[in-house]
Amino acid sequence: MNHIVSVSNVSKNYNLGQVVVPALRGVSLDVAEGEFLAIAGPSGSGKTTLLNLVGCVDTPSSGTVTVDGKQTGLLGERELTRLRLHTIGFIFQSFNLVSVLSVLQNVELPLLLQRASTARERQRRVLELLDRVGIREYSKHRPSELSGGQRQRVAIARALVTRPKLVLADEPTANLDSVTGTNILNLMKELNQSEKTTFIFSTHDARVWAYASAVVRLADGQVQDRVSAEEAVRAGGLPVGRPA
Amino acid sequence: MRGYLDTLKVIVQIALRNLFASRLKTLIVGGIILFGSLLVVVGTALVDSVDASMSRSVIGSVAGHIQVYSAKSKDELTVMGGMNMESPDLTPIDDFAALRRTLLSVPNVNAVVPMGLSAAMVTAGNTVDVVLERLRDLARRKLAGEDVQAAYESEKDHVRQIVTVLSADMDNVRKIQNEKAISQEDVDAVAKAASAELWAGFDSDPYPALEFLENRIAPLASDADMLFLRYLGTDVDAFAKSFDRMRIVDGQPIPRGQRGFLFAKWVYEQQVKLKTALRLDRINDGISKRSKTIARSEELQRWIKQNTTEVKEIMLQLDGQKTASFRRLLQGELGSQENDVAKLLAEFFRVDDANFARRYHFFYDRLAPQLELYRVRVGDMLTIKSFTRTGYVQSVKLRVYGTFVFQGLEESHIAGELNLMDMVSFRELYGSLTPERAREVQEIKAMAGMKEVSREQAEAELFGKQDLGGAASVGSAQRPVDEAETALRSLAGRQQRVDRASQPYDPAQLEQGDVLNAAVIVRDPGRISQTIKDIEAAGAKAGIPLHAITWQKASGLVGQFVTMIRAVLYISVLIIFAVALVIINNALVMATLERMPEIGTLRAVGAQRRFLLSMLLVEALAVGVLFGSLGALLGAGIVGVIHAVGIPAANDILYFLFSGPRLHPSLSPANVIISLSIVLAVSAISSIYPGLLAMRVSPRQAMQSDD
Ligand SMILES: Nc1ncnc2c1ncn2[C@@H]1O[C@H](COP(=O)(O)OP(=O)(O)OP(=O)(O)O)[C@@H](O)[C@H]1O
Ligand SMILES: [Mg+2]
């Protein structure tokens, strides 16, 4: 099976002044194409750190990260940026939309950066996606005029607009009420099925695991285990024995 | 290509929206830029215009484009605006013809005008002298049997009137100041002049009395009989041709081949005109041109005060008949019963805002026709005494042919302080060896049996060693006089050596003699600095070592004035834009810091660093272009308004700088281009640091923004 992401024995230390904080300690993880992988773990366990390394916005202290066949440690700044632009889509925990641009322009932005399509092609693609996430009528609005759930949909649309092979979502439901959260997860799952896009998302919300093809459980910067969604749910939402 | 354009569109869009989102900051930064570019446009337009008009003034009045003088000279040449009275010490260039040939061999040289600058104290037009001379003449004719009895009596009467005025004046001074303010000798002299004995025998033998009056009384009336004149000796024809702004106001140009003197109109008005009339003119100017009022201007009040206290100047001119006429006119005008004309005059000159205009006209219409308004009239002879280079006093008597102005510079004293005289007379005053002089030297040589006479020796022989106070020497018919006394003595022409005034000269002499400097008019003023090099090279080749200087340098402080204003302007522009740079930079840095998450997001989504850099650059440039253009536009508008209205020249220095009564500055594309370039450069530079900051933002910062 083809691994779109391969993390091998990765450690990541943060230097806080004199203190070295180990965020990840020898993590290894393979993600196959088309997976809908959840990363679970309590706060501070290293979920965001791991996603950052996979998303090429950070580099490991040791070990290797391979994304779409490219070892990120060997790439330069420009190539990493290109990899982010063409291969990876991000859905941020706090949406991170460009406040001065409209919904449509926010979603169009990665396409523009790619400089590969005509204005008409872009227009069609953006509207198609907005349709898909159900906020087409808001295309002219500014992000500040939308609700949290609507903003998250815009963020999803922006992450998917370039048809990336890999979408990384950091706690996509954390800022949403449960109904909206469920809707968003349904949408992501649907896209995962229809577009064969690989999803990796972090969460410590047990209800979310039900959607995942597998759940990787992190604790103290180490991979505890990798279980099926059913197993994870059966474990009662406390997969690593510590209350969230 | 299209991709780039579309990206640019997004960049511009994000940039503009960011600017709009932080409107206040944008407006503050924009305001500074607007002010800066406005200042640059208006400032450079003004300075350029002053530069252009001033160069017209300087080039068109005496300097020409280039001034040339001997490289052996001790001093540097300045032809105008010199602060000191002394003319620069220049070594003469002996052969003007050779100089002209040399200069004309440089292709860009169009015309050459020979010149020499000097200054002299000139005795002129003491009223009493003039009257006494007339009386002497009439007495002579009467004794010779001519029928001039009436005129003779009238003139005699006038002299006695003068003595009365002087006597009253002395009493006054002694009363106001103290007994010793006037020497007893002078008091006695006036008493003697008023005495019956002096006049009893006058009709039969007037000469001793006249001698006494000339020597003792005339100097007492010498309140303003010394003129300090700066003059330019030149080929007057060539001068008029090359400096075509020169225009004769009174009289006529000096005829070719004639000796003569032309007063600068400004000097003629300021120095030669009756002081009372000059002050009335100034008051009139102050009221009509500078909208002053007598009630509020201390200056005008001072002139009025002087007019009321210094009526002696007019009184001396009045003989019996005129005194009566003035009494009648003034009594009528003032509705007064007063009989004393001096008091009537004082009353008449005590003007206020209500009656000034009427009295001003009354003065010129009714009183002035009976007065000599100018101490030296066109057609009069003027005796100019000057120190030659070796320190001897030389004097030349010249006919005053008229007055002249430089068109557009009528009221500038900088352009108006130089009078003109023919080159031949100038050389004589300067002590050059003219042909006449050479002949005399020849005679001296023959007499002394000498073989060689140096120029200095010749001069010593010619003019006599006056500092020895005694021994007059060969060729001099004059009485030996002590120098201090010379200055005091005021009868024009009394010490004349040889009257050459009416002797014409051969125009060829203009070419053959020496000159101190020469003005060069070029064909292409754009190539002055190259032409200067060419001239100096040509001079060296021809064995005439030359200094050639630009009109800016030749005009001394005046020429550097614009350079100074320009420097001040540029420094203030520099300061303003330095401040602008700091403020814009700070604003952009703040904006960048505020937008860290957004920038991180853009980076995480796949924007390269140069995208962000372009974004910030576009932001800065957009503000720069928008507000810079607005500022330039506004500046252009202001220049347009100033152009239409004109800046009035408030004083004579501005008059010269503006080359006329008003400056009408005009805008050139260069002003706008400079302004916009500076604005754009400042905008671009000010976005460098925020750009670097933005580039250092890591995409991770965006992903952690929830912390
Ligand atoms: N920039 C940083 N500097 C220093 N320490 C960091 C930094 N980012 C993360 N850490 C530390 O690394 C460890 C892992 O953090 P990380 O953000 O990956 O956890 P997380 O699982 O995402 O937690 P949460 O569920 O709260 O988001 C924590 O102990 C955190 O304190
Ligand atoms: Mg996290």
mmCIF file of N, CA, C and O in Angstrom, chain A residues 14 48 52 57-58 77-78 81-82 84-85 90 92-94 96-102 105 109-110 112-113 115 117-119 122 142 158 170, chain B residues 2-4 6-7 9-10 13-14 17-18 21 597-598 600-611 698-706:
data_model
loop_
_atom_site.group_PDB
_atom_site.id
_atom_site.type_symbol
_atom_site.label_atom_id
_atom_site.label_comp_id
_atom_site.label_asym_id
_atom_site.label_seq_id
_atom_site.Cartn_x
_atom_site.Cartn_y
_atom_site.Cartn_z
ATOM 1 N N TYR A 14 11.144 21.623 21.872
ATOM 2 C CA TYR A 14 11.041 23.078 21.850
ATOM 3 C C TYR A 14 11.971 23.643 22.890
ATOM 4 O O TYR A 14 12.055 23.121 23.995
ATOM 5 N N THR A 48 -0.829 18.766 17.781
ATOM 6 C CA THR A 48 -0.565 19.891 16.871
ATOM 7 C C THR A 48 0.866 19.827 16.343
ATOM 8 O O THR A 48 1.119 20.058 15.154
ATOM 9 N N ASN A 52 1.920 19.765 12.479
ATOM 10 C CA ASN A 52 2.818 20.785 11.922
ATOM 11 C C ASN A 52 3.960 20.145 11.144
ATOM 12 O O ASN A 52 4.369 20.636 10.091
ATOM 13 N N VAL A 57 5.154 22.806 8.059
ATOM 14 C CA VAL A 57 5.340 24.143 8.586
ATOM 15 C C VAL A 57 6.359 24.127 9.717
ATOM 16 O O VAL A 57 6.650 25.140 10.329
ATOM 17 N N ASP A 58 6.904 22.964 10.001
ATOM 18 C CA ASP A 58 7.904 22.842 11.045
ATOM 19 C C ASP A 58 8.789 21.665 10.672
ATOM 20 O O ASP A 58 8.394 20.811 9.873
ATOM 21 N N GLU A 77 13.136 26.083 1.809
ATOM 22 C CA GLU A 77 11.970 26.871 2.202
ATOM 23 C C GLU A 77 10.949 27.017 1.068
ATOM 24 O O GLU A 77 9.758 26.811 1.249
ATOM 25 N N ARG A 78 11.477 27.329 -0.139
ATOM 26 C CA ARG A 78 10.562 27.514 -1.273
ATOM 27 C C ARG A 78 9.858 26.226 -1.666
ATOM 28 O O ARG A 78 8.663 26.221 -1.997
ATOM 29 N N THR A 81 7.182 25.372 0.762
ATOM 30 C CA THR A 81 6.008 26.212 0.499
ATOM 31 C C THR A 81 5.225 25.654 -0.688
ATOM 32 O O THR A 81 4.001 25.594 -0.671
ATOM 33 N N ARG A 82 5.975 25.235 -1.711
ATOM 34 C CA ARG A 82 5.316 24.685 -2.900
ATOM 35 C C ARG A 82 4.565 23.397 -2.542
ATOM 36 O O ARG A 82 3.461 23.166 -3.025
ATOM 37 N N ARG A 84 3.295 22.660 0.314
ATOM 38 C CA ARG A 84 2.079 23.049 1.039
ATOM 39 C C ARG A 84 0.997 23.507 0.081
ATOM 40 O O ARG A 84 -0.172 23.191 0.232
ATOM 41 N N LEU A 85 1.450 24.252 -0.927
ATOM 42 C CA LEU A 85 0.480 24.823 -1.861
ATOM 43 C C LEU A 85 -0.194 23.751 -2.710
ATOM 44 O O LEU A 85 -1.391 23.807 -2.958
ATOM 45 N N PHE A 90 -4.947 22.809 4.518
ATOM 46 C CA PHE A 90 -5.008 22.985 5.974
ATOM 47 C C PHE A 90 -6.402 23.425 6.408
ATOM 48 O O PHE A 90 -6.988 24.320 5.808
ATOM 49 N N PHE A 92 -7.614 24.950 9.865
ATOM 50 C CA PHE A 92 -7.074 25.341 11.163
ATOM 51 C C PHE A 92 -8.159 25.303 12.221
ATOM 52 O O PHE A 92 -9.339 25.482 11.938
ATOM 53 N N GLN A 93 -7.667 25.128 13.423
ATOM 54 C CA GLN A 93 -8.583 25.100 14.561
ATOM 55 C C GLN A 93 -9.376 26.407 14.668
ATOM 56 O O GLN A 93 -10.532 26.427 14.982
ATOM 57 N N SER A 94 -8.674 27.514 14.387
ATOM 58 C CA SER A 94 -9.371 28.805 14.491
ATOM 59 C C SER A 94 -9.628 29.410 13.114
ATOM 60 O O SER A 94 -9.567 30.616 12.925
ATOM 61 N N ASN A 96 -8.623 30.733 10.599
ATOM 62 C CA ASN A 96 -7.578 31.526 9.918
ATOM 63 C C ASN A 96 -7.949 31.949 8.502
ATOM 64 O O ASN A 96 -7.228 31.675 7.545
ATOM 65 N N LEU A 97 -9.053 32.653 8.412
ATOM 66 C CA LEU A 97 -9.405 33.218 7.110
ATOM 67 C C LEU A 97 -8.797 34.618 6.998
ATOM 68 O O LEU A 97 -8.494 35.253 8.006
ATOM 69 N N VAL A 98 -8.611 35.047 5.751
ATOM 70 C CA VAL A 98 -8.081 36.406 5.553
ATOM 71 C C VAL A 98 -9.260 37.375 5.681
ATOM 72 O O VAL A 98 -10.172 37.373 4.859
ATOM 73 N N SER A 99 -9.210 38.185 6.724
ATOM 74 C CA SER A 99 -10.403 38.947 7.104
ATOM 75 C C SER A 99 -10.798 39.991 6.063
ATOM 76 O O SER A 99 -11.957 40.363 5.968
ATOM 77 N N VAL A 100 -9.814 40.481 5.301
ATOM 78 C CA VAL A 100 -10.157 41.552 4.362
ATOM 79 C C VAL A 100 -10.684 41.020 3.029
ATOM 80 O O VAL A 100 -11.093 41.793 2.185
ATOM 81 N N LEU A 101 -10.654 39.706 2.865
ATOM 82 C CA LEU A 101 -11.148 39.145 1.597
ATOM 83 C C LEU A 101 -12.522 38.521 1.810
ATOM 84 O O LEU A 101 -12.858 38.082 2.911
ATOM 85 N N SER A 102 -13.282 38.468 0.743
ATOM 86 C CA SER A 102 -14.606 37.850 0.825
ATOM 87 C C SER A 102 -14.447 36.340 0.913
ATOM 88 O O SER A 102 -13.356 35.793 0.710
ATOM 89 N N GLN A 105 -13.116 35.010 -2.299
ATOM 90 C CA GLN A 105 -11.689 35.305 -2.517
ATOM 91 C C GLN A 105 -10.804 34.473 -1.607
ATOM 92 O O GLN A 105 -9.712 34.060 -2.002
ATOM 93 N N LEU A 109 -7.979 31.919 -3.071
ATOM 94 C CA LEU A 109 -6.584 32.305 -2.838
ATOM 95 C C LEU A 109 -5.558 31.230 -3.211
ATOM 96 O O LEU A 109 -4.611 31.513 -3.963
ATOM 97 N N PRO A 110 -5.683 29.983 -2.731
ATOM 98 C CA PRO A 110 -4.675 28.972 -3.090
ATOM 99 C C PRO A 110 -4.586 28.736 -4.600
ATOM 100 O O PRO A 110 -3.498 28.540 -5.135
ATOM 101 N N LEU A 112 -5.110 30.939 -6.887
ATOM 102 C CA LEU A 112 -4.369 32.074 -7.433
ATOM 103 C C LEU A 112 -2.876 31.902 -7.200
ATOM 104 O O LEU A 112 -2.056 32.177 -8.082
ATOM 105 N N LEU A 113 -2.553 31.421 -5.997
ATOM 106 C CA LEU A 113 -1.133 31.229 -5.695
ATOM 107 C C LEU A 113 -0.541 30.161 -6.604
ATOM 108 O O LEU A 113 0.625 30.240 -6.991
ATOM 109 N N ARG A 115 -1.389 29.686 -9.652
ATOM 110 C CA ARG A 115 -1.271 30.302 -10.979
ATOM 111 C C ARG A 115 -1.428 29.284 -12.098
ATOM 112 O O ARG A 115 -0.713 29.342 -13.090
ATOM 113 N N SER A 117 -4.702 28.137 -13.175
ATOM 114 C CA SER A 117 -6.020 28.108 -13.802
ATOM 115 C C SER A 117 -6.475 29.492 -14.226
ATOM 116 O O SER A 117 -5.991 30.503 -13.731
ATOM 117 N N THR A 118 -7.417 29.510 -15.147
ATOM 118 C CA THR A 118 -7.959 30.789 -15.597
ATOM 119 C C THR A 118 -9.001 31.273 -14.591
ATOM 120 O O THR A 118 -9.452 30.517 -13.734
ATOM 121 N N ALA A 119 -9.350 32.512 -14.750
ATOM 122 C CA ALA A 119 -10.310 33.107 -13.819
ATOM 123 C C ALA A 119 -11.628 32.325 -13.852
ATOM 124 O O ALA A 119 -12.242 32.090 -12.813
ATOM 125 N N ARG A 122 -11.334 29.029 -12.092
ATOM 126 C CA ARG A 122 -11.281 29.253 -10.643
ATOM 127 C C ARG A 122 -12.676 29.514 -10.101
ATOM 128 O O ARG A 122 -13.102 28.927 -9.108
ATOM 129 N N ARG A 142 -17.963 38.869 4.025
ATOM 130 C CA ARG A 142 -16.678 38.818 4.706
ATOM 131 C C ARG A 142 -16.749 37.774 5.809
ATOM 132 O O ARG A 142 -17.827 37.568 6.376
ATOM 133 N N ARG A 158 -11.503 26.133 1.376
ATOM 134 C CA ARG A 158 -10.183 26.634 0.983
ATOM 135 C C ARG A 158 -9.152 25.497 0.982
ATOM 136 O O ARG A 158 -8.285 25.427 0.116
ATOM 137 N N ASP A 170 -6.695 20.491 12.279
ATOM 138 C CA ASP A 170 -6.343 20.511 13.696
ATOM 139 C C ASP A 170 -7.590 20.846 14.505
ATOM 140 O O ASP A 170 -8.074 21.971 14.452
ATOM 141 N N ARG B 2 -0.565 35.608 -17.468
ATOM 142 C CA ARG B 2 -1.867 35.897 -16.896
ATOM 143 C C ARG B 2 -1.862 35.550 -15.407
ATOM 144 O O ARG B 2 -2.393 36.288 -14.581
ATOM 145 N N GLY B 3 -1.194 34.433 -15.101
ATOM 146 C CA GLY B 3 -1.092 34.015 -13.702
ATOM 147 C C GLY B 3 -0.514 35.114 -12.853
ATOM 148 O O GLY B 3 -1.052 35.448 -11.799
ATOM 149 N N TYR B 4 0.570 35.699 -13.370
ATOM 150 C CA TYR B 4 1.224 36.783 -12.615
ATOM 151 C C TYR B 4 0.268 37.930 -12.394
ATOM 152 O O TYR B 4 0.167 38.493 -11.317
ATOM 153 N N ASP B 6 -2.940 37.931 -12.418
ATOM 154 C CA ASP B 6 -4.004 37.623 -11.467
ATOM 155 C C ASP B 6 -3.481 37.674 -10.040
ATOM 156 O O ASP B 6 -4.153 38.173 -9.145
ATOM 157 N N THR B 7 -2.268 37.126 -9.867
ATOM 158 C CA THR B 7 -1.682 37.170 -8.528
ATOM 159 C C THR B 7 -1.516 38.612 -8.088
ATOM 160 O O THR B 7 -1.825 38.981 -6.962
ATOM 161 N N LYS B 9 -3.188 41.047 -8.985
ATOM 162 C CA LYS B 9 -4.501 41.588 -8.663
ATOM 163 C C LYS B 9 -4.863 41.261 -7.209
ATOM 164 O O LYS B 9 -5.353 42.114 -6.469
ATOM 165 N N VAL B 10 -4.605 40.000 -6.826
ATOM 166 C CA VAL B 10 -4.920 39.621 -5.440
ATOM 167 C C VAL B 10 -4.069 40.418 -4.475
ATOM 168 O O VAL B 10 -4.546 40.914 -3.459
ATOM 169 N N GLN B 13 -5.378 43.729 -4.266
ATOM 170 C CA GLN B 13 -6.653 43.708 -3.563
ATOM 171 C C GLN B 13 -6.444 43.585 -2.048
ATOM 172 O O GLN B 13 -7.012 44.349 -1.271
ATOM 173 N N ILE B 14 -5.614 42.614 -1.678
ATOM 174 C CA ILE B 14 -5.356 42.439 -0.245
ATOM 175 C C ILE B 14 -4.746 43.718 0.314
ATOM 176 O O ILE B 14 -5.137 44.220 1.359
ATOM 177 N N ARG B 17 -7.245 46.563 0.546
ATOM 178 C CA ARG B 17 -8.233 46.319 1.603
ATOM 179 C C ARG B 17 -7.593 46.473 2.970
ATOM 180 O O ARG B 17 -8.231 46.959 3.905
ATOM 181 N N ASN B 18 -6.346 46.058 3.072
ATOM 182 C CA ASN B 18 -5.656 46.270 4.335
ATOM 183 C C ASN B 18 -5.564 47.757 4.651
ATOM 184 O O ASN B 18 -5.771 48.172 5.783
ATOM 185 N N ALA B 21 -8.804 48.881 5.736
ATOM 186 C CA ALA B 21 -9.147 48.367 7.058
ATOM 187 C C ALA B 21 -8.481 49.212 8.149
ATOM 188 O O ALA B 21 -9.041 49.415 9.213
ATOM 189 N N PRO B 597 -0.920 36.618 12.275
ATOM 190 C CA PRO B 597 -1.684 35.393 12.006
ATOM 191 C C PRO B 597 -2.079 35.295 10.529
ATOM 192 O O PRO B 597 -1.959 34.227 9.924
ATOM 193 N N GLU B 598 -2.520 36.427 9.997
ATOM 194 C CA GLU B 598 -2.934 36.412 8.595
ATOM 195 C C GLU B 598 -1.752 36.079 7.681
ATOM 196 O O GLU B 598 -1.863 35.278 6.748
ATOM 197 N N GLY B 600 0.908 34.449 8.567
ATOM 198 C CA GLY B 600 1.207 33.037 8.788
ATOM 199 C C GLY B 600 0.262 32.146 7.998
ATOM 200 O O GLY B 600 0.688 31.164 7.373
ATOM 201 N N THR B 601 -0.989 32.506 7.987
ATOM 202 C CA THR B 601 -1.982 31.737 7.236
ATOM 203 C C THR B 601 -1.622 31.692 5.759
ATOM 204 O O THR B 601 -1.603 30.633 5.124
ATOM 205 N N LEU B 602 -1.314 32.887 5.227
ATOM 206 C CA LEU B 602 -0.960 32.959 3.808
ATOM 207 C C LEU B 602 0.239 32.067 3.519
ATOM 208 O O LEU B 602 0.268 31.345 2.520
ATOM 209 N N ARG B 603 1.216 32.110 4.454
ATOM 210 C CA ARG B 603 2.399 31.279 4.257
ATOM 211 C C ARG B 603 2.018 29.801 4.313
ATOM 212 O O ARG B 603 2.464 28.999 3.486
ATOM 213 N N ALA B 604 1.190 29.432 5.293
ATOM 214 C CA ALA B 604 0.810 28.035 5.456
ATOM 215 C C ALA B 604 0.027 27.542 4.251
ATOM 216 O O ALA B 604 0.199 26.414 3.800
ATOM 217 N N VAL B 605 -0.797 28.425 3.701
ATOM 218 C CA VAL B 605 -1.618 28.042 2.551
ATOM 219 C C VAL B 605 -0.753 27.906 1.301
ATOM 220 O O VAL B 605 -1.145 27.266 0.327
ATOM 221 N N GLY B 606 0.428 28.491 1.318
ATOM 222 C CA GLY B 606 1.332 28.280 0.187
ATOM 223 C C GLY B 606 1.847 29.544 -0.480
ATOM 224 O O GLY B 606 2.363 29.504 -1.584
ATOM 225 N N ALA B 607 1.701 30.667 0.189
ATOM 226 C CA ALA B 607 2.237 31.900 -0.388
ATOM 227 C C ALA B 607 3.741 31.960 -0.127
ATOM 228 O O ALA B 607 4.184 31.750 0.995
ATOM 229 N N GLN B 608 4.503 32.264 -1.188
ATOM 230 C CA GLN B 608 5.945 32.406 -1.016
ATOM 231 C C GLN B 608 6.251 33.737 -0.324
ATOM 232 O O GLN B 608 5.419 34.643 -0.287
ATOM 233 N N ARG B 609 7.480 33.837 0.158
ATOM 234 C CA ARG B 609 7.864 35.070 0.854
ATOM 235 C C ARG B 609 7.725 36.307 -0.033
ATOM 236 O O ARG B 609 7.321 37.363 0.417
ATOM 237 N N ARG B 610 8.072 36.135 -1.315
ATOM 238 C CA ARG B 610 8.051 37.336 -2.156
ATOM 239 C C ARG B 610 6.625 37.840 -2.387
ATOM 240 O O ARG B 610 6.417 39.002 -2.689
ATOM 241 N N PHE B 611 5.670 36.921 -2.205
ATOM 242 C CA PHE B 611 4.275 37.347 -2.293
ATOM 243 C C PHE B 611 3.984 38.364 -1.194
ATOM 244 O O PHE B 611 3.379 39.411 -1.430
ATOM 245 N N SER B 698 6.734 32.555 10.579
ATOM 246 C CA SER B 698 6.661 31.162 10.117
ATOM 247 C C SER B 698 5.198 30.756 10.069
ATOM 248 O O SER B 698 4.378 31.264 10.829
ATOM 249 N N PRO B 699 4.872 29.886 9.155
ATOM 250 C CA PRO B 699 3.477 29.482 9.033
ATOM 251 C C PRO B 699 2.948 28.863 10.328
ATOM 252 O O PRO B 699 1.761 28.880 10.574
ATOM 253 N N ARG B 700 3.864 28.331 11.119
ATOM 254 C CA ARG B 700 3.419 27.709 12.370
ATOM 255 C C ARG B 700 2.694 28.731 13.250
ATOM 256 O O ARG B 700 1.766 28.401 13.979
ATOM 257 N N GLN B 701 3.128 29.989 13.132
ATOM 258 C CA GLN B 701 2.509 31.020 13.946
ATOM 259 C C GLN B 701 1.014 31.124 13.656
ATOM 260 O O GLN B 701 0.227 31.462 14.522
ATOM 261 N N ALA B 702 0.660 30.822 12.426
ATOM 262 C CA ALA B 702 -0.743 30.895 12.070
ATOM 263 C C ALA B 702 -1.523 29.762 12.720
ATOM 264 O O ALA B 702 -2.641 29.936 13.177
ATOM 265 N N MET B 703 -0.890 28.618 12.764
ATOM 266 C CA MET B 703 -1.593 27.445 13.250
ATOM 267 C C MET B 703 -1.741 27.498 14.761
ATOM 268 O O MET B 703 -2.575 26.822 15.330
ATOM 269 N N GLN B 704 -0.929 28.305 15.384
ATOM 270 C CA GLN B 704 -0.997 28.376 16.847
ATOM 271 C C GLN B 704 -1.766 29.592 17.327
ATOM 272 O O GLN B 704 -1.754 29.933 18.486
ATOM 273 N N SER B 705 -2.413 30.255 16.399
ATOM 274 C CA SER B 705 -2.986 31.538 16.757
ATOM 275 C C SER B 705 -4.092 31.435 17.800
ATOM 276 O O SER B 705 -4.535 32.430 18.323
ATOM 277 N N ASP B 706 -4.541 30.226 18.060
ATOM 278 C CA ASP B 706 -5.582 30.097 19.076
ATOM 279 C C ASP B 706 -5.015 30.169 20.488
ATOM 280 O O ASP B 706 -5.741 30.273 21.444
#
